[in-house]
Structure formats: structure tokens, C-alpha cells
Amino acid sequence: MKTGAKILIEGLQHEGVEVIFGYPGGAILPVYDELYNSRMKHILVRHEQAAAHAADGYARASGRVGVCLSTSGPGACNLVTGIATAYMDSIPVVAITGQVPTALLGNDAFQESDITGITAPITKYNYLVKDVADLGRVVREAFYISGTGRPGPVLIDLPKDIQNAGLADETPLPEHVALRGYQPTYRGHARQIDTALRMMAEAERPVIYAGGGIILSGASQELVELAERMGIPVTTTLMGLGCIPCDHPLNLGMLGMHGTCYANYAVTDCDLLIAVGVRFDDRVTGRIEAFAPGAQIVHIDIDPAEIGKNKPIDVPIVGDAKTVLQAMIQRMKPPGARGKWQDQIRVWKEKYPLQYREDGALRPQYIIRELSDLLKGEAVIVSEVGQNQMWTAQYFCFKKPRTWITSGGLGTMGYGFPAAMGAHFAQPEVPVFVIAGDGSFQMNIQELGTVAQYNIPVKVVILNNMYLGMVRQWQEIFYDRRYSYTELPSVEFVKIAAAYGIDGVRVETCDEVLPAMKLALDTDGPFVMDFRIEREENVYPMVPAGAAINEMMQGYMK
Amino acid sequence: MKAHTLSVLVENRAGVLSRVAGMFSRRGFNIESLAVGTCEVPDMSRMTIVAIGDDAEVEQIKKQLNKLVDVIKVTDITDVENVGRELALIKVNTEPGGSRAEVMQIADIFRAQIIDVAAKSLVLEVTGDSGKINALENLLRQYGITELVRTGKIAVVRGGKGLKSSK
Ligand SMILES: Cc1ncc(C[n+]2csc(CCOP(=O)(O)OP(=O)(O)O)c2C)c(N)n1
């Protein structure tokens, strides 16, 4: 006889799962007992939220489905923020939760919560398994749904009696996944593609607006090739950073609320916007009516529901970014001359570069720039949320896809540190750095225990301003400097790290920055850097909420 | 703003109704009625959903419905020749010798069945489009309606062809 727990573990092995992030409890004990026999790697986190974020970080850094595991009730509920984070950024994660025995379902039993009900709005799909005979199929379907089409989290809720229930040994896993209600479209419509290509050849001022869909689909190479051969500049969303090398001449950097001036100007002035793997999020578009107001818009996305959701689209193309861009490269026609547009962009780039005050004070932009120069793109950079995230997006030079990991859609503080643990297991040979604020780091600081236990070499860069910096920035600008509950007392992070047996340094001057980073790189294992930065440094440029994206506040200018 | 009638084939599984209803409320879509039951394919159900919105909104509703894994096919039959019906059960106060005869006459005109008779009330069963049922309801209100239940609209396309069950 094979138990449900065994069927689950075999199913995970069959899907090629390398590592599970989890936390045990009563309702998942049979699965943990099975894990005890298994060769599969399991990382014991210190909070289930971290398990979900770690699975998500693993997925983003690897392109494969990440897996997290928890018990019922409180354990399952602790996964929720992590599942929502993955959902908002379309990240493939399979979450497995224990559940009270089927006989007690709906009874308000000890540690029962309706986790399929709770997660219905934040999963691509979820299952409550009530018959062990369904389990093999459910595991296969879960991975298939999670990782294909527009990826997303899938949850499997597994009552304890199903984990224990036996099924005759010879029961095979189903060979195919057959879901008549789920058939993603990968190939774009040929006529629509030709229409788009004609417009791209004829446009005088085209811009490509590329997002996380490029990374998810593995379409970076195709994107760069198409941009080069058609001579079209590219701006990326926060999620799309890395899909074109930052130092590529056609790269305009990030657009939107904290985007570069030249990206925002180019989008505002363009006559053709080619949107690929993006969703016209409000942080990108600003006032939507004023976003690319004079442009015709081509939108390529695998999710038909994203097309036309926020903005009317002239040429919709439903399909996988890589497949569609490949078809475009094959069929494209050479463009006309666009000297004037290129000149205009050059002028903007020269006139409005990203800039900050370089006066010898320890500023976060300087720290990110030093890190960027040191690592030269050969690292995975994971951010927390807030100013630290925006400074990293602006000043770190990303050269490759899947080297930048951040919670974009949900903006989850506490995401970065555990996601970095996951990223390490996806790219074990590559240094992994977390850029954190002192606020965000304290949201999942308990994971110092996990990185210490398994010697996970995550290097933590804390941009310590003793504020909830991004909120303070808004209070400074929009609430007359009334810093209502955004000040944090100083914390000796190096001492906290030391309590876990982790090395670290505190840095107060620019001279100490590079040596601290080199020490971190030379340290075998985790390392914590506590950078005491200028406390009231702001993120600029900035588009105030409700403004058009070309109505930016510049901040400091030389 | 216009009422759209959507015929939606779904997996006949636990939780499907809550997934569909949840999607509507979560995204702030307006649903006027939803009727669901088994259909000609054994393991599927058909929902008839009447949703209200402008064209862009209804387009989004259809796309979001299609995105649900349990939804097999969505067909907007608003602009297709179709017949739609609702069923209502209406309990009306009546006075023997007085209003009872009037109510029975009205029922007759609307081709409503009288399915229960008590000393001081009648229960009428009526089918028709929403307009007809609204009209009957309005007429009966003066006598005092003590209970009213409506099923929500169900609809089929006219003519020999059925709605295909593949996406
Ligand atoms: C879980 C969560 N709670 C609250 C917020 C709102 N929020 C956004 S940025 C921010 C401040 C972040 O402070 P810190 O981590 O110190 O980073 P800094 O902005 O100073 O770099 C807050 C509270 C959030 N994004 N996530």
C-alpha cells in the first residue's frame, strides 16, 4: 500500500523538485514522516511566510516551480502573504498545506481554516483533496497549471486522513494533464503580428515597453534582437529589469513613478508603443489618460484579460512573449530612418540623467553604485520594499534576466530576505545580495536563524535610515513633514547577526563601503552589512500619484 | 450600460459556483442574476449569468470568466436570437369572495399556474422573461405579496444548433 503522503512525495520527485521550504505541524506530520525517508532537500524556515517567499525567490531565480509546505490553520494562514506576492507577480509556486481530517472539515476543528476559500482570490487555482485516488493527478495538474501560460501560485490542501490513506501500490501517476478549461494560447495571430510589424517599420517615434512577462517567458534575447534590428529604444518596468542589459545603447531604464525622466518623456512622446509582457499598472502609467497619449499601442501578452484592461489597445496579440517575438524577428521589415527620434532621446539622456548629491556623505545611491561596479552583473540582487527597492532599481546595472528579484505587484516588505534564501538554491554558484531597509529587514529578520543553520550565503545590505523611509518621503512631500509613526529606533543589526553566529560590519563612511562588500564576498556563508545612510535621502525622480508620468519631481540636480 | 446574457459551461465540481461568484464580487462587476444546473453533458454544468456593464466591462467579465480553470466556455448570447425564461413563485394575500377572483383572473391573463390555495392566500407560478414577471409582480402588489422567489434567467439560443462545449 502507498499512503497519500508517499504519493505526494513521489509526485514532487516526478516533477523534479529539488528543494522544499517548509515548517511542520500536526496536520502535516504524515508528509514530514515521509520526507524523513526521502532524498529531497527540505529547508526548515522560521516562519511560514518565509517558506512561501523562499519558494517564490527560488522560482524567480530558476524559472522553475518553487514549493512550500506548511501545516493547517495558522501555518497555512502564514503562507497567505507569500502566496499573494507570487500571485501579483505571476510566479509559479506550489503551496502544500496540511488540513484537518475530512471528517472534521467544516467543524471549526482545532487548527482548521478554510485555506482554499482564503486563497481563492490569490491563487491561479487551488485544490482540497478529498479522495486519495485524486492525489497523483492533482499534483501533476498543480505543477502544470502553476508553471504554464501566465504562471501563478497553486495550492493543494491535504487533509490528514488523505495523507494516511492507502492506495494499492501499482496505481500509476496519470500520463497526461487534460484540462479542458485551461488551454493557454502561445502563438500570436499571424495577421496581427504583421500589422504590428508594419506599424513598427513605419513609426517615427516608437518605444518598446517591456515587463516581467519577458523574464517569465525567457524572451530577453529575442527582445534585444528585435529592438536592435528595428532600432527601437526599450524601457522596462520594475519587473522587467535585466531583460535588456542596462548599458545597452537602446536601454531607457525603468519607466513610471520612479523611472528615468528620459523613459517617461519617450513614452509620453512616442507615436507607437509596443507593450510586451506588461499590464499597464498604475505605478507605471500615472494618470492613465496621459500615458502615451499620442501613440498607437500594440500589446503582446499571454493573458487575454490583460489586454485592454486599463487602456484601449490598437493591436492586441495574445501569445507567449518569446514565441511572438521570434515570429516577429522572422517576418519583420527594415524600418525607415529615425535619426531625429534617436537624437531627441540622446538629448534627454544627457540633460536628465539619474543623479544624486555626491558630497562625501554616505548616501544609498553611492552604495548601490559601488555594489554594482563590484559585482558587474554577476550576482542575484534581491530587494525589500521601499526606497531601498527603488534606489536599487535605479542604480544597479542589471545585465541578465533572473538576476533581479523584487516584489513588484504586492510590494511586500519582508519579502527580500527569505526570497534571497530561495534564490541561492536556484543559482548556488552566484553571490546573492539582499538590499534591505531597516524596516523591511525586521519583518522577516528571524530568518537569520535559517541562513545560519544551513549556512546559506546570503549577503544582507541594510540601507539603515532609521525610518520607514518611503513612507517618510511621502509624509515629507505630501503631509508637510508630519512624520507620523515612521521613525524607527536604531538597531544594532551586527549584534543581532552575531547572536545567530553570523558575521557582519557596521559602515558609516563612504571609504568603508567597498571593503565591507569585499569582506562579505570573501566570507563563506551569510553576512550582514549595516550601512548608516543619510536619514532623509529621497528617491527621485518621482511622479506624484495622479500626475502624468512626464510631470516628474526632479529632486537634486547638478 | 446594458444587460448581457452569458451562457457559461463549467466543470460540475465542488466550489465552482463560489469561484465564479467570488470573481464577480472581487473585481467589482455587477451581476444581475445567476442560474446554474446540470446540462446536456454529464460532468458539466451550464450557468446563465446576466451581467450589467458597458462594452469594455463586459469584455473584461468574459475574459476573467474564461481565465478560471473550471470554466470551459463562455458565450455571450445577448446579440444572438435566444429565448430566455425566468420562473417566479409568488404568494399573494387574497380575500375569499373579494380579491381572490381578481387575482385568479390576473393569473389567467399571465398564464400563471395556481399551485397552492389557502384560506387567505394563493401561490402563483409564472414563467416568462423578466419583463413579464415584473409586470405581474407590479399588478399583484396592491393585494399584498407576502413572499416572492425568482430563479434568475436561463436562456438558450434559437434554432437547431447547440452551444459547443469546447473552448
Ligand atoms: C508588509 C508591508 N507593510 C507596509 C507596507 C507599506 N510600506 C511601503 S514602503 C514602507 C517603508 C519601508 O521601510 P524600510 O524597509 O525601512 O525601507 P526604506 O524605504 O527606508 O528603504 C512601508 C511601511 C508594505 N509595503 N508592506
CSV table of C-alpha atoms in Angstrom, one decimal, chain A residues 241-445:
chain,number,residue,atom,x,y,z
A,241,LEU,CA,14.8,45.0,-15.3
A,242,GLY,CA,17.5,42.7,-16.7
A,243,CYS,CA,15.7,41.8,-19.9
A,244,ILE,CA,17.9,44.2,-21.7
A,245,PRO,CA,21.4,45.0,-20.4
A,246,CYS,CA,21.3,48.3,-18.5
A,247,ASP,CA,24.3,49.6,-20.5
A,248,HIS,CA,22.8,48.8,-23.9
A,249,PRO,CA,22.5,51.9,-26.1
A,250,LEU,CA,18.8,51.3,-26.7
A,251,ASN,CA,18.0,50.9,-23.0
A,252,LEU,CA,16.0,53.7,-21.4
A,253,GLY,CA,15.9,52.2,-18.0
A,254,MET,CA,12.8,51.9,-15.9
A,255,LEU,CA,9.6,54.0,-16.5
A,256,GLY,CA,6.9,55.1,-14.2
A,257,MET,CA,6.7,56.6,-10.8
A,258,HIS,CA,10.4,56.4,-10.0
A,259,GLY,CA,11.5,55.8,-13.6
A,260,THR,CA,14.1,57.8,-15.5
A,261,CYS,CA,13.0,61.1,-17.0
A,262,TYR,CA,14.0,60.0,-20.4
A,263,ALA,CA,12.0,56.9,-20.3
A,264,ASN,CA,8.9,58.8,-19.2
A,265,TYR,CA,9.5,61.5,-21.8
A,266,ALA,CA,10.0,59.0,-24.5
A,267,VAL,CA,6.8,57.1,-23.6
A,268,THR,CA,4.8,60.3,-23.4
A,269,ASP,CA,6.0,61.5,-26.8
A,270,CYS,CA,6.1,58.2,-28.7
A,271,ASP,CA,3.8,57.6,-31.7
A,272,LEU,CA,3.9,53.8,-31.3
A,273,LEU,CA,4.1,51.9,-28.0
A,274,ILE,CA,4.9,48.2,-28.2
A,275,ALA,CA,4.0,46.7,-24.9
A,276,VAL,CA,5.3,43.2,-24.2
A,277,GLY,CA,4.5,41.2,-21.0
A,278,VAL,CA,3.3,44.2,-19.1
A,279,ARG,CA,0.0,45.1,-17.5
A,280,PHE,CA,-0.2,48.9,-17.5
A,281,ASP,CA,0.0,49.0,-13.7
A,282,ASP,CA,-0.9,52.4,-12.2
A,283,ARG,CA,2.6,52.8,-10.8
A,284,VAL,CA,3.8,52.6,-14.4
A,285,THR,CA,1.2,54.7,-16.1
A,286,GLY,CA,0.5,57.5,-13.7
A,287,ARG,CA,-2.7,59.2,-14.9
A,288,ILE,CA,-3.8,56.7,-17.5
A,289,GLU,CA,-5.3,59.1,-20.0
A,290,ALA,CA,-2.0,60.9,-20.2
A,291,PHE,CA,0.0,57.7,-20.7
A,292,ALA,CA,1.4,57.5,-24.2
A,293,PRO,CA,-1.4,59.9,-25.2
A,294,GLY,CA,-0.5,60.2,-28.9
A,295,ALA,CA,0.6,56.6,-29.5
A,296,GLN,CA,-1.0,53.7,-31.2
A,297,ILE,CA,-0.5,50.7,-28.9
A,298,VAL,CA,0.5,47.1,-29.7
A,299,HIS,CA,0.1,44.8,-26.7
A,300,ILE,CA,1.6,41.3,-26.6
A,301,ASP,CA,0.6,39.2,-23.6
A,302,ILE,CA,-0.2,35.6,-22.8
A,303,ASP,CA,-3.2,36.6,-20.7
A,304,PRO,CA,-6.0,37.9,-22.9
A,305,ALA,CA,-7.6,39.5,-19.8
A,306,GLU,CA,-4.6,41.9,-19.5
A,307,ILE,CA,-5.2,43.3,-23.0
A,308,GLY,CA,-7.4,46.3,-22.9
A,309,LYS,CA,-7.9,46.1,-19.2
A,310,ASN,CA,-6.6,49.5,-18.3
A,311,LYS,CA,-6.1,51.1,-21.7
A,312,PRO,CA,-7.6,50.6,-25.1
A,313,ILE,CA,-5.3,48.7,-27.4
A,314,ASP,CA,-5.0,49.1,-31.2
A,315,VAL,CA,-3.3,45.8,-32.0
A,316,PRO,CA,-3.8,43.1,-29.4
A,317,ILE,CA,-1.6,40.0,-29.7
A,318,VAL,CA,-2.4,37.1,-27.4
A,319,GLY,CA,0.6,34.8,-27.0
A,320,ASP,CA,3.8,33.9,-25.3
A,321,ALA,CA,6.3,36.7,-25.5
A,322,LYS,CA,9.2,34.5,-26.7
A,323,THR,CA,7.1,32.8,-29.4
A,324,VAL,CA,5.6,36.0,-30.6
A,325,LEU,CA,8.9,37.9,-30.7
A,326,GLN,CA,10.5,35.0,-32.6
A,327,ALA,CA,7.8,35.2,-35.2
A,328,MET,CA,8.3,39.0,-35.4
A,329,ILE,CA,12.0,38.6,-36.0
A,330,GLN,CA,11.3,36.2,-38.8
A,331,ARG,CA,8.8,38.4,-40.5
A,332,MET,CA,10.0,41.9,-39.9
A,333,LYS,CA,10.7,44.6,-42.5
A,334,PRO,CA,13.5,47.1,-42.2
A,335,PRO,CA,12.5,50.4,-40.6
A,336,GLY,CA,12.8,53.9,-42.0
A,337,ALA,CA,15.3,56.3,-40.7
A,338,ARG,CA,14.7,57.5,-37.1
A,339,GLY,CA,17.6,59.9,-36.7
A,340,LYS,CA,15.5,62.6,-35.2
A,341,TRP,CA,13.9,60.4,-32.5
A,342,GLN,CA,17.3,59.0,-31.6
A,343,ASP,CA,18.8,62.5,-31.3
A,344,GLN,CA,15.9,63.6,-29.1
A,345,ILE,CA,16.4,60.6,-26.8
A,346,ARG,CA,20.1,61.4,-26.6
A,347,VAL,CA,19.4,65.0,-25.6
A,348,TRP,CA,17.0,63.8,-22.8
A,349,LYS,CA,19.5,61.3,-21.6
A,350,GLU,CA,22.3,64.0,-21.4
A,351,LYS,CA,20.0,66.6,-19.9
A,352,TYR,CA,18.2,64.5,-17.3
A,353,PRO,CA,20.4,61.7,-16.1
A,354,LEU,CA,19.8,59.9,-12.8
A,355,GLN,CA,21.6,61.9,-10.2
A,356,TYR,CA,22.2,62.4,-6.5
A,357,ARG,CA,24.3,64.6,-4.3
A,358,GLU,CA,27.9,63.4,-4.3
A,359,ASP,CA,29.2,65.3,-1.3
A,360,GLY,CA,31.0,62.6,0.6
A,361,ALA,CA,28.1,61.8,2.9
A,362,LEU,CA,27.0,58.1,2.9
A,363,ARG,CA,24.2,58.0,0.5
A,364,PRO,CA,22.3,54.9,-0.6
A,365,GLN,CA,22.8,55.6,-4.3
A,366,TYR,CA,26.6,55.6,-3.8
A,367,ILE,CA,26.4,52.2,-2.0
A,368,ILE,CA,24.3,50.6,-4.8
A,369,ARG,CA,26.6,52.0,-7.4
A,370,GLU,CA,29.7,50.6,-5.6
A,371,LEU,CA,28.0,47.2,-5.3
A,372,SER,CA,27.0,47.3,-9.0
A,373,ASP,CA,30.6,48.1,-10.0
A,374,LEU,CA,32.0,45.4,-7.8
A,375,LEU,CA,29.6,42.6,-8.9
A,376,LYS,CA,29.4,43.7,-12.6
A,377,GLY,CA,26.1,42.0,-13.0
A,378,GLU,CA,27.4,38.6,-11.9
A,379,ALA,CA,25.1,38.3,-8.9
A,380,VAL,CA,21.5,37.8,-7.9
A,381,ILE,CA,20.1,41.0,-6.3
A,382,VAL,CA,17.0,40.7,-4.2
A,383,SER,CA,15.4,43.8,-2.7
A,384,GLU,CA,13.0,44.5,0.0
A,385,VAL,CA,10.3,47.2,-0.5
A,386,GLY,CA,10.5,50.9,-0.2
A,387,GLN,CA,13.3,53.4,-1.0
A,388,ASN,CA,15.9,50.6,-0.9
A,389,GLN,CA,14.0,48.9,-3.8
A,390,MET,CA,13.8,52.0,-5.9
A,391,TRP,CA,17.4,53.0,-5.4
A,392,THR,CA,18.5,49.5,-6.4
A,393,ALA,CA,16.2,49.5,-9.5
A,394,GLN,CA,17.7,52.9,-10.5
A,395,TYR,CA,21.4,52.5,-9.7
A,396,PHE,CA,22.2,48.8,-10.0
A,397,CYS,CA,23.3,47.8,-13.5
A,398,PHE,CA,21.4,44.6,-14.3
A,399,LYS,CA,22.8,42.7,-17.3
A,400,LYS,CA,20.9,39.5,-17.4
A,401,PRO,CA,17.4,38.2,-16.7
A,402,ARG,CA,16.7,36.5,-13.4
A,403,THR,CA,19.3,38.4,-11.6
A,404,TRP,CA,16.8,40.9,-10.1
A,405,ILE,CA,14.2,39.7,-7.7
A,406,THR,CA,11.7,42.0,-6.1
A,407,SER,CA,8.1,42.1,-5.0
A,408,GLY,CA,6.5,44.4,-7.6
A,409,GLY,CA,2.8,43.9,-7.6
A,410,LEU,CA,2.1,43.5,-3.9
A,411,GLY,CA,5.1,45.4,-2.6
A,412,THR,CA,5.6,43.1,0.3
A,413,MET,CA,8.0,44.3,3.0
A,414,GLY,CA,9.8,41.2,4.4
A,415,TYR,CA,9.9,39.5,1.0
A,416,GLY,CA,13.5,40.1,0.2
A,417,PHE,CA,15.5,38.2,2.8
A,418,PRO,CA,13.6,34.9,2.5
A,419,ALA,CA,13.3,35.2,-1.2
A,420,ALA,CA,17.1,35.5,-1.3
A,421,MET,CA,17.4,32.2,0.5
A,422,GLY,CA,15.3,30.6,-2.2
A,423,ALA,CA,17.4,32.3,-4.9
A,424,HIS,CA,20.5,30.8,-3.6
A,425,PHE,CA,19.2,27.3,-4.1
A,426,ALA,CA,18.4,28.2,-7.7
A,427,GLN,CA,21.8,29.7,-8.5
A,428,PRO,CA,24.1,28.3,-5.9
A,429,GLU,CA,27.3,29.4,-7.7
A,430,VAL,CA,26.3,33.0,-7.8
A,431,PRO,CA,26.6,35.5,-5.0
A,432,VAL,CA,23.1,36.6,-3.7
A,433,PHE,CA,22.7,40.0,-2.1
A,434,VAL,CA,19.7,41.4,-0.4
A,435,ILE,CA,19.2,45.2,-0.4
A,436,ALA,CA,17.0,46.0,2.6
A,437,GLY,CA,15.6,48.9,4.6
A,438,ASP,CA,15.9,48.6,8.3
A,439,GLY,CA,12.1,48.4,8.5
A,440,SER,CA,11.7,45.6,5.9
A,441,PHE,CA,14.6,43.6,7.2
A,442,GLN,CA,12.9,43.4,10.6
A,443,MET,CA,9.8,41.9,9.1
A,444,ASN,CA,11.5,38.6,8.5
A,445,ILE,CA,14.7,39.0,10.5
